[in-house]
Every structure is written in structure tokens, then in C-alpha cells.
Amino acid sequence: MHRPLYFRRFRTLHHRIWMACLMFMPLTCLIPACKLTGPEGVANGTQSLYASEVLASHNSGIEKSGFRIPESLGLAGRFRNLDWIFTRAEHFALPAATAGQSNFTALTYEDLSRTQDPYYCAMRWDYGNRPEVGRKFFSNRKLIVISSGSLLRAVVVRVVDWGPPVTSAGGIALSRETLSALGMTNGDSVGVAFEASDSEKTGPVVLGVQ
């Protein structure tokens, strides 16, 4: 073969090999990223975590500082290797204002029709032998609430009141926004536990990979 023609063919083949390498390298970088990032997005601002790991960082059990989530309102059980009280959820019905005055919650003394935080709940808490201490403990206490259906969801809520009414079959009353975030309606079962940190913001929790 003539030397110049041989050289041109070699140079063309050489360029094609380099172009193939340049195109393939980004794909090899994306493969680990696809393995680390789950289909449900990013948890806690970092790479996706398993739902069990995220829940474990929020769940501190059903007893805290000598107070318990009432088992009389539900059934104690384990889910994702964590302790929960499973109970029936109901919509938190805002009390009607009377004589032009707002009705305030029993624990946090706020008008929920004007609150800036829509993720709240009420349960029939046992305040113990010192009601004033129990009321202070549960006021604005944070809970982690999960759906127990096929699609796992979680929301951090705060305690604002005592309820639902004793005539109700429900064990916890959740705000409309909380029920919506959980994808649930009146009568559905939810798991309830104390939130590990009371400085945690209320609202939906990103669980990452299932």
C-alpha cells in the first residue's frame, strides 16, 4: 500500500477511536450515579437513602420522657424494624367560632384557621399524675406519622390539641394537609411514633428508595 494512503487511513481510524472514548466516558460516569440515586428522589439533601434508614432517623419510639403514645387508641406493632402505634386517622375538624370569637386549641392556644403551619394533630393523651406537666410536654410535641399502605409516606406533625372526641372511633385527628400528604382519608390506619428531634420541621418526609 502506498505510504501516504496508509497513513491517512491510520489517522482516520485513530480519530474514530478517540471520539468513541470521549462519547463513552460520560456514560461510565453516569452508571454509579444511577445506582446511588433512587427513583423517588433525594433524601435529606444527599444521595437517596433507603426508607428504613430515613424512618430510623426520625422515629424515637412510642415512649419519651416517661410519656407514651396511648396504646388504648390503637395497636402497638413493628414496621421497618421500628415501634409504632397503629390507629385510625380522622380529619381534624376546626371548631366553629362562636359570637365572632375564634376557638383556640387546648394545648397551644392558637387559632388553627390562621396558623402558618398546616401539619398538626390531636390525640387523647394521658397526662399522668401531674396534668400541668403532661400538657406542657405534649404542647407542640413533634410526631412522625406514616401510611401503612402499599405506597409508604411519612409526615412530621405537631400536637396542638386533645382529641378526637371520645365518641369517635378514631385514635388520632390529622389536619387536612397531613391526610393529603399521606394520601389517606378518614378511617385509614396510620402508624404514629415520637419524632426524634423536636426541632424537626413539620411536613412530608422524603423517604428515598423503598
CSV table of C-alpha atoms in Angstrom, one decimal, residues 32-188:
chain,number,residue,atom,x,y,z
A,32,PRO,CA,-22.6,4.8,39.5
A,33,ALA,CA,-24.9,7.8,39.9
A,34,CYS,CA,-27.9,5.9,38.7
A,35,LYS,CA,-27.1,3.2,41.3
A,36,LEU,CA,-26.8,5.7,44.1
A,37,THR,CA,-29.8,7.9,43.2
A,38,GLY,CA,-33.1,6.1,43.7
A,39,PRO,CA,-36.3,6.6,41.7
A,40,GLU,CA,-38.0,8.6,44.4
A,41,GLY,CA,-35.5,11.5,44.5
A,42,VAL,CA,-33.0,12.7,47.0
A,43,ALA,CA,-33.4,12.3,50.8
A,44,ASN,CA,-32.1,14.8,53.3
A,45,GLY,CA,-30.2,16.8,50.6
A,46,THR,CA,-27.8,14.0,49.9
A,47,GLN,CA,-27.9,10.8,47.9
A,48,SER,CA,-31.0,8.7,48.2
A,49,LEU,CA,-31.3,6.6,51.3
A,50,TYR,CA,-33.4,3.6,52.0
A,51,ALA,CA,-36.8,4.4,53.5
A,52,SER,CA,-35.9,2.3,56.6
A,53,GLU,CA,-32.8,4.5,57.2
A,54,VAL,CA,-34.8,7.7,56.9
A,55,LEU,CA,-37.5,6.5,59.2
A,56,ALA,CA,-35.0,5.3,61.8
A,57,SER,CA,-33.5,8.8,61.9
A,58,HIS,CA,-37.0,10.2,62.7
A,59,ASN,CA,-38.5,7.5,64.9
A,60,SER,CA,-37.7,7.6,68.6
A,61,GLY,CA,-40.3,5.0,69.6
A,62,ILE,CA,-43.7,5.2,71.4
A,63,GLU,CA,-42.3,6.4,74.8
A,64,LYS,CA,-40.5,9.6,75.6
A,65,SER,CA,-39.6,11.3,78.9
A,66,GLY,CA,-42.0,9.0,80.8
A,67,PHE,CA,-45.0,9.7,78.5
A,68,ARG,CA,-46.4,7.2,76.0
A,69,ILE,CA,-48.5,7.3,72.8
A,70,PRO,CA,-51.8,5.8,74.1
A,71,GLU,CA,-52.0,2.2,73.2
A,72,SER,CA,-55.6,2.2,74.2
A,73,LEU,CA,-56.3,4.1,71.0
A,74,GLY,CA,-54.6,1.6,68.7
A,75,LEU,CA,-52.4,-1.4,68.4
A,76,ALA,CA,-48.7,-1.5,69.1
A,77,GLY,CA,-46.6,-3.1,66.4
A,78,ARG,CA,-43.4,-3.0,64.4
A,79,PHE,CA,-42.9,-1.7,60.9
A,80,ARG,CA,-39.5,-1.4,59.2
A,81,ASN,CA,-38.0,-2.7,62.5
A,82,LEU,CA,-39.4,0.3,64.4
A,83,ASP,CA,-42.1,0.6,67.1
A,84,TRP,CA,-45.3,2.3,66.2
A,85,ILE,CA,-48.9,2.7,67.4
A,86,PHE,CA,-51.2,1.9,64.6
A,87,THR,CA,-54.6,3.6,64.9
A,88,ARG,CA,-57.4,5.0,62.9
A,89,ALA,CA,-57.0,8.5,61.5
A,90,GLU,CA,-59.7,11.1,61.2
A,91,HIS,CA,-59.8,14.6,59.8
A,92,PHE,CA,-59.1,17.4,62.4
A,93,ALA,CA,-62.4,19.4,62.2
A,94,LEU,CA,-61.8,23.0,63.1
A,95,PRO,CA,-64.2,24.1,65.8
A,96,ALA,CA,-66.7,26.8,64.7
A,97,ALA,CA,-66.1,30.3,66.1
A,98,THR,CA,-68.8,31.5,68.4
A,99,ALA,CA,-70.1,35.0,68.8
A,100,GLY,CA,-67.5,36.3,66.5
A,101,GLN,CA,-64.6,34.9,68.5
A,102,SER,CA,-62.0,32.3,67.5
A,103,ASN,CA,-61.8,29.0,69.2
A,104,PHE,CA,-58.2,28.3,70.3
A,105,THR,CA,-56.6,24.9,70.7
A,106,ALA,CA,-56.4,23.4,74.2
A,107,LEU,CA,-52.6,22.9,74.2
A,108,THR,CA,-51.0,25.5,72.0
A,109,TYR,CA,-53.7,28.2,72.3
A,110,GLU,CA,-53.8,29.1,68.7
A,111,ASP,CA,-56.4,29.7,66.1
A,112,LEU,CA,-55.9,27.0,63.5
A,113,SER,CA,-57.8,28.9,60.9
A,114,ARG,CA,-55.0,31.3,60.8
A,115,THR,CA,-52.0,29.1,61.5
A,116,GLN,CA,-49.0,29.2,59.2
A,117,ASP,CA,-48.2,25.6,59.9
A,118,PRO,CA,-50.8,23.2,58.4
A,119,TYR,CA,-49.3,20.0,59.7
A,120,TYR,CA,-50.8,19.3,63.1
A,121,CYS,CA,-52.7,16.7,65.1
A,122,ALA,CA,-54.7,15.8,68.2
A,123,MET,CA,-54.7,12.7,70.4
A,124,ARG,CA,-56.4,11.7,73.7
A,125,TRP,CA,-53.2,11.9,75.7
A,126,ASP,CA,-52.8,10.6,79.2
A,127,TYR,CA,-51.2,13.5,81.1
A,128,GLY,CA,-50.4,11.4,84.2
A,129,ASN,CA,-50.5,12.4,87.8
A,130,ARG,CA,-49.4,15.9,87.1
A,131,PRO,CA,-51.6,17.2,84.3
A,132,GLU,CA,-49.8,20.6,84.1
A,133,VAL,CA,-46.6,18.8,83.3
A,134,GLY,CA,-48.2,16.5,80.8
A,135,ARG,CA,-49.9,19.4,79.0
A,136,LYS,CA,-46.6,21.2,78.8
A,137,PHE,CA,-44.8,18.1,77.4
A,138,PHE,CA,-47.3,17.4,74.7
A,139,SER,CA,-47.8,21.0,73.6
A,140,ASN,CA,-46.2,21.4,70.1
A,141,ARG,CA,-44.6,17.9,70.6
A,142,LYS,CA,-43.5,16.5,67.2
A,143,LEU,CA,-44.6,13.1,65.9
A,144,ILE,CA,-43.8,11.1,62.9
A,145,VAL,CA,-46.8,9.7,61.1
A,146,ILE,CA,-46.7,7.0,58.4
A,147,SER,CA,-49.2,5.5,56.0
A,148,SER,CA,-49.1,1.7,56.1
A,149,GLY,CA,-50.4,1.1,52.6
A,150,SER,CA,-48.6,-0.1,49.5
A,151,LEU,CA,-47.1,3.3,49.0
A,152,LEU,CA,-45.2,4.3,52.1
A,153,ARG,CA,-45.4,8.0,53.0
A,154,ALA,CA,-44.4,9.9,56.2
A,155,VAL,CA,-45.2,13.3,57.7
A,156,VAL,CA,-43.9,15.2,60.7
A,157,VAL,CA,-46.7,16.8,62.7
A,158,ARG,CA,-47.0,18.7,65.9
A,159,VAL,CA,-49.5,18.2,68.7
A,160,VAL,CA,-51.9,21.1,69.2
A,161,ASP,CA,-54.9,19.7,71.0
A,162,TRP,CA,-56.6,16.8,72.8
A,163,GLY,CA,-58.9,14.6,70.7
A,164,PRO,CA,-60.6,13.2,68.7
A,165,PRO,CA,-63.9,13.3,70.7
A,166,VAL,CA,-64.4,10.3,72.9
A,167,THR,CA,-67.5,9.4,70.8
A,168,SER,CA,-65.2,8.9,67.8
A,169,ALA,CA,-63.7,5.6,66.7
A,170,GLY,CA,-60.5,7.4,65.6
A,171,GLY,CA,-57.3,7.4,67.6
A,172,ILE,CA,-55.7,10.5,66.0
A,173,ALA,CA,-57.1,13.6,64.3
A,174,LEU,CA,-54.9,14.9,61.5
A,175,SER,CA,-55.1,18.1,59.6
A,176,ARG,CA,-56.4,18.0,56.0
A,177,GLU,CA,-53.0,18.8,54.7
A,178,THR,CA,-51.4,15.9,56.6
A,179,LEU,CA,-54.0,13.4,55.4
A,180,SER,CA,-53.5,14.7,51.8
A,181,ALA,CA,-49.7,14.3,52.1
A,182,LEU,CA,-50.1,10.8,53.4
A,183,GLY,CA,-52.6,10.0,50.5
A,184,MET,CA,-55.2,9.0,53.1
A,185,THR,CA,-58.8,9.7,54.0
A,186,ASN,CA,-60.9,9.4,57.2
A,187,GLY,CA,-60.8,5.9,58.7
A,188,ASP,CA,-57.5,4.8,57.2
